[in-house]
mmCIF file of C-alpha atoms and ligand atoms in Angstrom:
data_model
loop_
_atom_site.group_PDB
_atom_site.id
_atom_site.type_symbol
_atom_site.label_atom_id
_atom_site.label_comp_id
_atom_site.label_asym_id
_atom_site.label_seq_id
_atom_site.Cartn_x
_atom_site.Cartn_y
_atom_site.Cartn_z
ATOM 1 C CA UNK O 28 22.144 3.151 -19.074
ATOM 2 C CA UNK O 29 22.826 -0.380 -19.582
ATOM 3 C CA UNK O 30 20.336 -3.143 -20.611
ATOM 4 C CA UNK O 31 20.576 -4.646 -17.177
ATOM 5 C CA UNK O 32 18.756 -2.096 -15.165
ATOM 6 C CA UNK O 33 17.346 1.358 -14.667
ATOM 7 C CA UNK O 34 20.389 3.540 -13.783
ATOM 8 C CA UNK O 35 19.599 6.271 -11.215
ATOM 9 C CA UNK O 36 22.239 8.761 -10.452
ATOM 10 C CA UNK O 37 22.423 9.905 -6.866
ATOM 11 C CA UNK O 38 24.701 12.510 -5.737
ATOM 12 C CA UNK O 39 25.397 14.091 -2.233
ATOM 13 C CA UNK O 40 28.409 15.374 -0.239
ATOM 14 C CA UNK O 41 31.980 15.358 -1.636
ATOM 15 C CA UNK O 42 32.828 11.954 -0.029
ATOM 16 C CA UNK O 43 30.107 9.981 -1.786
ATOM 17 C CA UNK O 44 29.920 12.111 -5.013
ATOM 18 C CA UNK O 45 27.648 10.821 -7.689
ATOM 19 C CA UNK O 46 26.924 7.287 -6.492
ATOM 20 C CA UNK O 47 24.772 5.392 -8.787
ATOM 21 C CA UNK O 48 22.034 2.838 -7.932
ATOM 22 C CA UNK O 49 21.235 0.590 -10.871
ATOM 23 C CA UNK O 50 17.841 -1.157 -10.607
ATOM 24 C CA UNK O 51 16.888 -4.583 -11.859
ATOM 25 C CA UNK O 52 15.558 -4.501 -15.175
ATOM 26 C CA UNK O 53 11.751 -4.836 -15.059
ATOM 27 C CA UNK O 54 9.687 -5.804 -18.126
ATOM 28 C CA UNK O 55 6.617 -3.717 -18.320
ATOM 29 C CA UNK O 56 3.037 -4.012 -19.783
ATOM 30 C CA UNK O 57 3.502 -7.307 -21.610
ATOM 31 C CA UNK O 58 -0.300 -7.876 -21.458
ATOM 32 C CA UNK O 59 -2.121 -4.558 -21.718
ATOM 33 C CA UNK O 60 -5.690 -4.486 -20.210
ATOM 34 C CA UNK O 61 -7.119 -4.766 -23.959
ATOM 35 C CA UNK O 62 -5.370 -7.911 -24.391
ATOM 36 C CA UNK O 63 -5.152 -9.535 -20.986
ATOM 37 C CA UNK O 64 -3.600 -12.849 -20.017
ATOM 38 C CA UNK O 65 -5.721 -15.729 -18.688
ATOM 39 C CA UNK O 66 -4.377 -17.016 -15.326
ATOM 40 C CA UNK O 67 -5.697 -19.843 -13.234
ATOM 41 C CA UNK O 68 -6.174 -19.601 -9.510
ATOM 42 C CA UNK O 69 -3.946 -22.493 -7.962
ATOM 43 C CA UNK O 70 -4.171 -21.433 -4.290
ATOM 44 C CA UNK O 71 -6.346 -19.126 -2.173
ATOM 45 C CA UNK O 72 -5.910 -19.017 1.554
ATOM 46 C CA UNK O 73 -5.968 -16.611 4.430
ATOM 47 C CA UNK O 74 -2.613 -15.167 5.309
ATOM 48 C CA UNK O 75 -3.526 -13.326 8.471
ATOM 49 C CA UNK O 76 -1.792 -14.626 11.620
ATOM 50 C CA UNK O 77 -4.906 -15.090 13.660
ATOM 51 C CA UNK O 78 -8.339 -16.615 13.008
ATOM 52 C CA UNK O 79 -9.869 -13.423 14.556
ATOM 53 C CA UNK O 80 -8.193 -10.837 12.327
ATOM 54 C CA UNK O 81 -10.037 -7.660 11.828
ATOM 55 C CA UNK O 82 -9.642 -7.716 8.094
ATOM 56 C CA UNK O 83 -9.754 -10.391 5.495
ATOM 57 C CA UNK O 84 -6.397 -10.835 3.515
ATOM 58 C CA UNK O 85 -5.848 -13.655 1.186
ATOM 59 C CA UNK O 86 -2.740 -15.195 -0.376
ATOM 60 C CA UNK O 87 -3.760 -15.958 -3.952
ATOM 61 C CA UNK O 88 -1.553 -17.920 -6.403
ATOM 62 C CA UNK O 89 -1.987 -17.509 -10.022
ATOM 63 C CA UNK O 90 -0.642 -19.784 -12.628
ATOM 64 C CA UNK O 91 0.538 -17.627 -15.535
ATOM 65 C CA UNK O 92 1.880 -20.544 -17.588
ATOM 66 C CA UNK O 93 1.416 -20.127 -21.322
ATOM 67 C CA UNK O 94 1.011 -16.422 -21.065
ATOM 68 C CA UNK O 95 3.575 -13.612 -21.662
ATOM 69 C CA UNK O 96 3.862 -13.080 -17.980
ATOM 70 C CA UNK O 97 5.481 -16.320 -17.054
ATOM 71 C CA UNK O 98 9.193 -15.789 -16.008
ATOM 72 C CA UNK O 99 8.794 -12.007 -16.554
ATOM 73 C CA UNK O 100 7.714 -10.840 -13.122
ATOM 74 C CA UNK O 101 9.837 -9.448 -10.364
ATOM 75 C CA UNK O 102 9.051 -8.366 -6.827
ATOM 76 C CA UNK O 103 8.212 -4.651 -6.573
ATOM 77 C CA UNK O 104 5.979 -5.009 -9.643
ATOM 78 C CA UNK O 105 2.302 -5.386 -9.681
ATOM 79 C CA UNK O 106 -0.252 -7.176 -11.854
ATOM 80 C CA UNK O 107 -3.608 -5.626 -12.992
ATOM 81 C CA UNK O 108 -6.665 -7.691 -12.320
ATOM 82 C CA UNK O 109 -9.776 -7.249 -14.554
ATOM 83 C CA UNK O 110 -12.775 -8.082 -12.630
ATOM 84 C CA UNK O 111 -15.723 -9.180 -14.882
ATOM 85 C CA UNK O 112 -18.767 -6.979 -15.313
ATOM 86 C CA UNK O 113 -19.187 -3.272 -15.735
ATOM 87 C CA UNK O 114 -18.958 -0.162 -13.738
ATOM 88 C CA UNK O 115 -21.691 2.413 -12.866
ATOM 89 C CA UNK O 116 -21.092 3.984 -16.320
ATOM 90 C CA UNK O 117 -21.666 0.590 -18.123
ATOM 91 C CA UNK O 118 -17.912 0.482 -18.990
ATOM 92 C CA UNK O 119 -15.771 -2.661 -18.180
ATOM 93 C CA UNK O 120 -14.058 -2.382 -14.894
ATOM 94 C CA UNK O 121 -10.667 -0.764 -14.959
ATOM 95 C CA UNK O 122 -7.767 -2.970 -13.835
ATOM 96 C CA UNK O 123 -6.834 -2.860 -10.183
ATOM 97 C CA UNK O 124 -3.201 -3.225 -9.232
ATOM 98 C CA UNK O 125 -1.844 -5.857 -6.727
ATOM 99 C CA UNK O 126 1.772 -6.145 -5.819
ATOM 100 C CA UNK O 127 3.524 -9.571 -6.538
ATOM 101 C CA UNK O 128 4.320 -11.312 -3.364
ATOM 102 C CA UNK O 129 6.506 -14.063 -4.983
ATOM 103 C CA UNK O 130 10.201 -14.098 -5.577
ATOM 104 C CA UNK O 131 11.444 -13.911 -9.247
ATOM 105 C CA UNK O 132 11.389 -17.714 -9.398
ATOM 106 C CA UNK O 133 7.669 -17.671 -8.361
ATOM 107 C CA UNK O 134 6.067 -20.191 -6.140
ATOM 108 C CA UNK O 135 6.789 -23.068 -8.505
ATOM 109 C CA UNK O 136 10.657 -22.359 -8.791
ATOM 110 C CA UNK O 137 10.116 -21.374 -12.545
ATOM 111 C CA UNK O 138 8.386 -18.141 -12.418
ATOM 112 C CA UNK O 139 5.181 -19.224 -13.707
ATOM 113 C CA UNK O 140 3.099 -19.235 -10.495
ATOM 114 C CA UNK O 141 3.001 -15.820 -8.720
ATOM 115 C CA UNK O 142 1.099 -14.838 -5.658
ATOM 116 C CA UNK O 143 -0.823 -11.736 -4.679
ATOM 117 C CA UNK O 144 -1.745 -10.602 -1.301
ATOM 118 C CA UNK O 145 -5.286 -9.170 -1.394
ATOM 119 C CA UNK O 146 -7.256 -7.433 1.261
ATOM 120 C CA UNK O 147 -11.128 -7.459 0.852
ATOM 121 C CA UNK O 148 -12.226 -3.729 0.753
ATOM 122 C CA UNK O 149 -15.323 -3.763 3.001
ATOM 123 C CA UNK O 150 -17.004 -0.372 3.950
ATOM 124 C CA UNK O 151 -20.116 1.119 4.907
ATOM 125 C CA UNK O 152 -21.871 3.618 2.794
ATOM 126 C CA UNK O 153 -22.452 6.787 5.118
ATOM 127 C CA UNK O 154 -25.401 7.885 2.975
ATOM 128 C CA UNK O 155 -27.743 4.884 3.532
ATOM 129 C CA UNK O 156 -25.752 2.512 5.760
ATOM 130 C CA UNK O 157 -25.578 0.029 3.044
ATOM 131 C CA UNK O 158 -22.469 -2.350 2.563
ATOM 132 C CA UNK O 159 -19.848 -1.348 0.126
ATOM 133 C CA UNK O 160 -17.829 -4.016 -1.375
ATOM 134 C CA UNK O 161 -14.685 -3.107 -3.373
ATOM 135 C CA UNK O 162 -15.083 -4.795 -6.831
ATOM 136 C CA UNK O 163 -11.827 -6.415 -7.620
ATOM 137 C CA UNK O 164 -10.571 -7.317 -4.060
ATOM 138 C CA UNK O 165 -13.838 -9.126 -3.315
ATOM 139 C CA UNK O 166 -13.912 -10.826 -6.721
ATOM 140 C CA UNK O 167 -10.414 -12.162 -6.217
ATOM 141 C CA UNK O 168 -10.659 -13.183 -2.738
ATOM 142 C CA UNK O 169 -13.870 -15.127 -3.550
ATOM 143 C CA UNK O 170 -12.208 -17.114 -6.381
ATOM 144 C CA UNK O 171 -11.741 -20.882 -5.919
ATOM 145 C CA UNK O 172 -8.951 -23.044 -7.175
ATOM 146 C CA UNK O 173 -9.354 -23.548 -10.965
ATOM 147 C CA UNK O 174 -10.987 -20.201 -11.561
ATOM 148 C CA UNK O 175 -9.808 -18.171 -14.575
ATOM 149 C CA UNK O 176 -8.726 -14.529 -14.057
ATOM 150 C CA UNK O 177 -7.952 -11.775 -16.673
ATOM 151 C CA UNK O 178 -4.631 -10.226 -15.939
ATOM 152 C CA UNK O 179 -2.564 -7.412 -17.256
ATOM 153 C CA UNK O 180 0.984 -6.165 -16.563
ATOM 154 C CA UNK O 181 3.370 -6.234 -15.234
ATOM 155 C CA UNK O 182 3.485 -2.760 -14.021
ATOM 156 C CA UNK O 183 6.193 -0.667 -12.096
ATOM 157 C CA UNK O 184 9.832 -0.509 -12.461
ATOM 158 C CA UNK O 185 10.899 1.872 -9.735
ATOM 159 C CA UNK O 186 10.267 -0.137 -6.594
ATOM 160 C CA UNK O 187 12.520 -3.082 -7.437
ATOM 161 C CA UNK O 188 15.778 -4.148 -5.811
ATOM 162 C CA UNK O 189 19.049 -2.771 -7.165
ATOM 163 C CA UNK O 190 21.331 -4.974 -9.267
ATOM 164 C CA UNK O 191 24.256 -4.830 -6.688
ATOM 165 C CA UNK O 192 22.115 -5.571 -3.646
ATOM 166 C CA UNK O 193 25.208 -6.764 -1.972
ATOM 167 C CA UNK O 194 26.485 -3.302 -1.737
ATOM 168 C CA UNK O 195 23.490 -2.039 0.379
ATOM 169 C CA UNK O 196 21.679 -2.711 3.538
ATOM 170 C CA UNK O 197 17.968 -2.689 3.428
ATOM 171 C CA UNK O 198 15.311 -1.164 5.523
ATOM 172 C CA UNK O 199 11.792 -2.457 4.469
ATOM 173 C CA UNK O 200 8.888 -0.722 6.067
ATOM 174 C CA UNK O 201 5.315 -2.280 5.480
ATOM 175 C CA UNK O 202 1.818 -1.697 6.652
ATOM 176 C CA UNK O 203 -0.899 -4.179 5.861
ATOM 177 C CA UNK O 204 -0.587 -5.691 2.295
ATOM 178 C CA UNK O 205 2.523 -3.529 1.683
ATOM 179 C CA UNK O 206 4.310 -6.638 2.938
ATOM 180 C CA UNK O 207 3.678 -8.360 -0.414
ATOM 181 C CA UNK O 208 6.666 -6.996 -2.305
ATOM 182 C CA UNK O 209 9.075 -7.581 0.505
ATOM 183 C CA UNK O 210 8.083 -11.298 0.855
ATOM 184 C CA UNK O 211 9.357 -11.756 -2.623
ATOM 185 C CA UNK O 212 12.331 -9.413 -2.329
ATOM 186 C CA UNK O 213 13.488 -11.254 0.819
ATOM 187 C CA UNK O 214 13.375 -14.683 -0.916
ATOM 188 C CA UNK O 215 15.258 -13.253 -3.861
ATOM 189 C CA UNK O 216 17.892 -11.824 -1.721
ATOM 190 C CA UNK O 217 18.550 -14.906 0.252
ATOM 191 C CA UNK O 218 18.446 -17.202 -2.917
ATOM 192 C CA UNK O 219 21.281 -15.014 -4.095
ATOM 193 C CA UNK O 220 23.374 -15.466 -1.024
ATOM 194 C CA UNK O 221 22.758 -11.900 0.272
ATOM 195 C CA UNK O 222 25.055 -11.111 3.273
ATOM 196 C CA UNK O 223 24.189 -7.595 4.251
ATOM 197 C CA UNK O 224 21.751 -6.355 6.758
ATOM 198 C CA UNK O 225 17.927 -6.365 6.275
ATOM 199 C CA UNK O 226 15.518 -4.833 8.784
ATOM 200 C CA UNK O 227 11.762 -5.363 8.040
ATOM 201 C CA UNK O 228 9.306 -3.300 10.050
ATOM 202 C CA UNK O 229 5.856 -4.568 9.674
ATOM 203 C CA UNK O 230 2.926 -2.409 11.001
ATOM 204 C CA UNK O 231 -0.569 -3.668 11.694
ATOM 205 C CA UNK O 232 -3.318 -2.581 14.001
ATOM 206 C CA UNK O 233 -3.540 -5.963 15.973
ATOM 207 C CA UNK O 234 -1.141 -8.899 16.160
ATOM 208 C CA UNK O 235 -3.782 -11.201 14.521
ATOM 209 C CA UNK O 236 -3.586 -8.959 11.315
ATOM 210 C CA UNK O 237 0.203 -9.632 10.696
ATOM 211 C CA UNK O 238 0.697 -11.171 7.303
ATOM 212 C CA UNK O 239 2.882 -14.058 6.548
ATOM 213 C CA UNK O 240 4.103 -13.809 10.058
ATOM 214 C CA UNK O 241 5.017 -17.467 10.479
ATOM 215 C CA UNK O 242 7.098 -17.325 7.281
ATOM 216 C CA UNK O 243 8.948 -14.179 8.144
ATOM 217 C CA UNK O 244 9.674 -15.265 11.611
ATOM 218 C CA UNK O 245 11.076 -18.605 10.154
ATOM 219 C CA UNK O 246 13.174 -16.564 7.746
ATOM 220 C CA UNK O 247 14.516 -14.420 10.610
ATOM 221 C CA UNK O 248 15.461 -17.652 12.362
ATOM 222 C CA UNK O 249 17.388 -19.057 9.459
ATOM 223 C CA UNK O 250 19.148 -15.784 8.549
ATOM 224 C CA UNK O 251 20.966 -13.942 11.364
ATOM 225 C CA UNK O 252 21.212 -10.850 9.000
ATOM 226 C CA UNK O 253 17.454 -10.613 8.697
ATOM 227 C CA UNK O 254 15.807 -8.561 11.553
ATOM 228 C CA UNK O 255 11.854 -8.958 11.516
ATOM 229 C CA UNK O 256 10.302 -6.364 13.815
ATOM 230 C CA UNK O 257 6.658 -5.684 14.244
ATOM 231 C CA UNK O 258 4.812 -2.519 15.159
ATOM 232 C CA UNK O 259 1.284 -3.090 16.517
ATOM 233 C CA UNK O 260 -0.546 0.176 16.813
ATOM 234 C CA UNK O 261 -3.723 -0.837 18.729
ATOM 235 C CA UNK O 262 -2.308 -3.063 21.316
ATOM 236 C CA UNK O 263 0.658 -3.031 23.748
ATOM 237 C CA UNK O 264 4.019 -4.186 22.176
ATOM 238 C CA UNK O 265 6.090 -4.916 25.334
ATOM 239 C CA UNK O 266 8.144 -3.256 26.411
ATOM 240 C CA UNK O 267 7.351 -0.290 23.977
ATOM 241 C CA UNK O 268 3.462 0.072 24.405
ATOM 242 C CA UNK O 269 1.427 0.966 21.182
ATOM 243 C CA UNK O 270 3.562 1.561 18.144
ATOM 244 C CA UNK O 271 3.467 2.755 14.621
ATOM 245 C CA UNK O 272 6.186 1.894 12.106
ATOM 246 C CA UNK O 273 8.014 5.162 12.778
ATOM 247 C CA UNK O 274 8.062 4.335 16.503
ATOM 248 C CA UNK O 275 9.658 0.897 15.609
ATOM 249 C CA UNK O 276 12.168 2.821 13.463
ATOM 250 C CA UNK O 277 13.147 5.054 16.342
ATOM 251 C CA UNK O 278 13.399 2.093 18.537
ATOM 252 C CA UNK O 279 15.729 0.132 16.274
ATOM 253 C CA UNK O 280 17.721 3.270 15.588
ATOM 254 C CA UNK O 281 20.843 2.159 17.669
ATOM 255 C CA UNK O 282 21.451 -0.595 15.240
ATOM 256 C CA UNK O 283 20.249 1.237 12.115
ATOM 257 C CA UNK O 284 22.182 4.519 12.584
ATOM 258 C CA UNK O 285 25.419 3.114 11.300
ATOM 259 C CA UNK O 286 23.775 1.559 8.129
ATOM 260 C CA UNK O 287 22.457 5.077 7.338
ATOM 261 C CA UNK O 288 25.700 6.837 8.288
ATOM 262 C CA UNK O 289 27.801 4.598 5.985
ATOM 263 C CA UNK O 290 25.499 5.235 3.162
ATOM 264 C CA UNK O 291 24.724 1.549 2.629
ATOM 265 C CA UNK O 292 21.047 1.733 3.738
ATOM 266 C CA UNK O 293 18.240 1.939 1.071
ATOM 267 C CA UNK O 294 14.761 2.596 2.528
ATOM 268 C CA UNK O 295 11.663 0.788 0.953
ATOM 269 C CA UNK O 296 8.163 1.894 2.122
ATOM 270 C CA UNK O 297 5.049 0.073 1.069
ATOM 271 C CA UNK O 298 1.542 0.116 2.251
ATOM 272 C CA UNK O 299 -1.131 2.537 3.412
ATOM 273 C CA UNK O 300 -1.108 6.012 1.739
ATOM 274 C CA UNK O 301 0.090 8.305 4.495
ATOM 275 C CA UNK O 302 2.400 5.994 6.383
ATOM 276 C CA UNK O 303 5.461 7.644 4.706
ATOM 277 C CA UNK O 304 4.782 10.933 6.576
ATOM 278 C CA UNK O 305 5.712 9.566 10.074
ATOM 279 C CA UNK O 306 8.635 7.614 8.593
ATOM 280 C CA UNK O 307 10.007 10.616 6.961
ATOM 281 C CA UNK O 308 9.569 12.756 10.196
ATOM 282 C CA UNK O 309 11.461 10.137 12.029
ATOM 283 C CA UNK O 310 14.330 10.025 9.492
ATOM 284 C CA UNK O 311 14.493 13.914 9.656
ATOM 285 C CA UNK O 312 14.760 13.779 13.535
ATOM 286 C CA UNK O 313 17.294 10.891 13.612
ATOM 287 C CA UNK O 314 19.699 11.680 10.577
ATOM 288 C CA UNK O 315 22.273 14.343 11.262
ATOM 289 C CA UNK O 316 23.529 16.791 8.691
ATOM 290 C CA UNK O 317 25.529 15.212 5.942
ATOM 291 C CA UNK O 318 23.469 12.047 6.108
ATOM 292 C CA UNK O 319 20.009 13.375 6.004
ATOM 293 C CA UNK O 320 20.432 14.912 2.551
ATOM 294 C CA UNK O 321 21.206 11.485 1.321
ATOM 295 C CA UNK O 322 17.551 10.409 1.963
ATOM 296 C CA UNK O 323 15.534 13.526 2.261
ATOM 297 C CA UNK O 324 15.804 16.856 0.769
ATOM 298 C CA UNK O 325 14.091 19.425 2.818
ATOM 299 C CA UNK O 326 13.097 23.071 2.027
ATOM 300 C CA UNK O 327 14.383 25.281 4.861
ATOM 301 C CA UNK O 328 10.766 25.941 6.165
ATOM 302 C CA UNK O 329 10.231 22.150 6.590
ATOM 303 C CA UNK O 330 13.586 21.688 8.083
ATOM 304 C CA UNK O 331 12.763 24.163 10.896
ATOM 305 C CA UNK O 332 9.419 22.463 11.737
ATOM 306 C CA UNK O 333 9.493 18.698 11.499
ATOM 307 C CA UNK O 334 6.467 18.206 13.873
ATOM 308 C CA UNK O 335 4.270 20.425 11.666
ATOM 309 C CA UNK O 336 4.786 18.469 8.429
ATOM 310 C CA UNK O 337 1.595 17.339 6.487
ATOM 311 C CA UNK O 338 1.310 14.913 3.840
ATOM 312 C CA UNK O 339 0.671 17.573 1.242
ATOM 313 C CA UNK O 340 4.275 18.631 1.893
ATOM 314 C CA UNK O 341 5.760 15.254 0.709
ATOM 315 C CA UNK O 342 7.302 15.626 -2.689
ATOM 316 C CA UNK O 343 7.130 19.399 -2.528
ATOM 317 C CA UNK O 344 8.837 20.738 0.485
ATOM 318 C CA UNK O 345 10.000 17.102 1.733
ATOM 319 C CA UNK O 346 11.428 15.284 -1.229
ATOM 320 C CA UNK O 347 12.712 11.648 -0.845
ATOM 321 C CA UNK O 348 15.854 10.944 -2.727
ATOM 322 C CA UNK O 349 16.604 7.967 -4.872
ATOM 323 C CA UNK O 350 17.665 6.069 -1.910
ATOM 324 C CA UNK O 351 14.104 6.110 -0.590
ATOM 325 C CA UNK O 352 11.648 3.782 -2.557
ATOM 326 C CA UNK O 353 7.962 4.581 -1.989
ATOM 327 C CA UNK O 354 4.840 2.601 -3.024
ATOM 328 C CA UNK O 355 1.742 3.568 -1.031
ATOM 329 C CA UNK O 356 -2.004 3.332 -1.986
ATOM 330 C CA UNK O 357 -5.357 4.094 -0.646
HETATM 331 C C1 FAD R 24 0.896 -0.064 -7.015
HETATM 332 C C2 FAD R 24 -0.387 -0.576 -6.328
HETATM 333 C C3 FAD R 24 -0.407 -1.678 -5.602
HETATM 334 C C4 FAD R 24 -1.232 -2.243 -4.843
HETATM 335 N N1 FAD R 24 -1.123 -3.513 -4.288
HETATM 336 C C5 FAD R 24 -2.092 -4.094 -3.446
HETATM 337 C C6 FAD R 24 -1.996 -5.216 -2.805
HETATM 338 O O1 FAD R 24 -0.815 -5.816 -2.781
HETATM 339 N N2 FAD R 24 -3.081 -5.713 -2.107
HETATM 340 C C7 FAD R 24 -4.194 -5.045 -2.103
HETATM 341 O O2 FAD R 24 -5.073 -5.603 -1.372
HETATM 342 N N3 FAD R 24 -4.336 -3.970 -2.589
HETATM 343 C C8 FAD R 24 -3.422 -3.376 -3.328
HETATM 344 N N4 FAD R 24 -3.539 -2.145 -4.031
HETATM 345 C C9 FAD R 24 -4.949 -1.517 -3.953
HETATM 346 C C10 FAD R 24 -5.924 -2.214 -5.117
HETATM 347 O O3 FAD R 24 -5.253 -1.710 -6.290
HETATM 348 C C11 FAD R 24 -7.308 -1.693 -5.035
HETATM 349 O O4 FAD R 24 -7.268 -0.283 -4.954
HETATM 350 C C12 FAD R 24 -8.009 -2.243 -3.804
HETATM 351 O O5 FAD R 24 -7.974 -3.654 -3.678
HETATM 352 C C13 FAD R 24 -9.622 -1.770 -3.878
HETATM 353 O O6 FAD R 24 -10.208 -2.204 -5.143
HETATM 354 P P1 FAD R 24 -11.557 -2.803 -5.150
HETATM 355 O O7 FAD R 24 -11.704 -2.961 -6.666
HETATM 356 O O8 FAD R 24 -11.726 -3.940 -4.289
HETATM 357 O O9 FAD R 24 -12.342 -1.598 -4.726
HETATM 358 P P2 FAD R 24 -13.056 -0.440 -5.684
HETATM 359 O O10 FAD R 24 -14.295 -1.009 -6.111
HETATM 360 O O11 FAD R 24 -12.132 0.128 -6.671
HETATM 361 O O12 FAD R 24 -13.514 0.485 -4.562
HETATM 362 C C14 FAD R 24 -12.513 1.392 -3.965
HETATM 363 C C15 FAD R 24 -12.947 2.825 -4.220
HETATM 364 O O13 FAD R 24 -14.297 2.979 -3.578
HETATM 365 C C16 FAD R 24 -14.196 4.085 -2.783
HETATM 366 N N5 FAD R 24 -15.006 3.721 -1.551
HETATM 367 C C17 FAD R 24 -14.611 3.250 -0.438
HETATM 368 N N6 FAD R 24 -15.557 3.015 0.464
HETATM 369 C C18 FAD R 24 -16.631 3.428 -0.200
HETATM 370 C C19 FAD R 24 -18.068 3.547 0.185
HETATM 371 N N7 FAD R 24 -18.467 3.177 1.425
HETATM 372 N N8 FAD R 24 -18.971 4.026 -0.672
HETATM 373 C C20 FAD R 24 -18.559 4.387 -1.892
HETATM 374 N N9 FAD R 24 -17.115 4.342 -2.274
HETATM 375 C C21 FAD R 24 -16.470 3.792 -1.445
HETATM 376 C C22 FAD R 24 -12.818 4.359 -2.424
HETATM 377 O O14 FAD R 24 -12.606 5.656 -2.088
HETATM 378 C C23 FAD R 24 -12.122 3.810 -3.503
HETATM 379 O O15 FAD R 24 -11.964 4.734 -4.569
HETATM 380 C C24 FAD R 24 -2.645 -1.652 -4.773
HETATM 381 C C25 FAD R 24 -2.698 -0.398 -5.344
HETATM 382 C C26 FAD R 24 -1.523 0.246 -6.128
HETATM 383 C C27 FAD R 24 -1.870 1.471 -6.755
#
């Protein structure tokens, strides 16, 4: 393993034996929760496509200047946010992780200002009908410009781009705030003159909940090799009807098939826990023998009953290979 990246050995059939995917080097835990950095909010704005979005999601930019985090964060990593106050046991709140939404150069061009994409957790307590507000998400979303925030991190080194990005095509699949790392990765790829094919499938319940929609549509206009596709699950998507991300994957298959068959495709999945099940089922249905094993290793029982898969089988009977990158959260 070199100093440039995390080397992951991948081996499959005779023709592609022992291909290696070297990931970008990611600095980790520069600021631990016990010694957090103090960042300053420099922007906090809605990032949903419509004013009547069902959820509240905000694009929040943090100035990390003067901290150990400046210039050290890359897309695919997360920052920890330490909300003030204590939990029900009287202990300081544990850090909550939020994916970085900015490219390596940050929002400022120097890697000092990085954005997060934060969804307010709002729920109802079934026991007494009282309103439940998630601690860190509502704290962050409510901060004004100039507010100070305690930040730890960065965390994560497995959901980053490969060093030799040009050797790959990318299939990015997001739901909700899972779009955050892909926003930064896309900017990094295009800043580096990337010439391969990128398909981004963005899932949301309603079109009004699409995040960064204007920016992504603009990027797709500027780059013919970037294919931005949406999957709206509770409204009709002409001509396809209601769609989940796996349905969009199926609809795009005539174009994507050759990217998988050639072994160039890397799949990155980020967003709501559980979304990977439908995506894996679709991959298992679409990929033929010799190619499927490059992406999913299946126990014989799972291979014989794709429709019957449950989430509990993932990582046990259905194992994504190192060509599939997964970051899902509740
Ligand atoms: C690697 C990673 C990356 C992430 N990236 C992002 C991101 O980019 N954007 C983003 O918005 N989030 C992201 N998250 C999720 C984020 O870390 C938080 O989990 C989320 O914002 C909720 O935190 P909170 O403090 O607001 O809620 P909390 O106060 O932690 O509350 C959530 C908890 O409360 C429980 N709960 C829910 N409803 C109720 C209820 N009615 N009554 C009682 N308890 C209830 C839930 O089960 C859950 O355990 C990420 C998570 C991970 C692991």
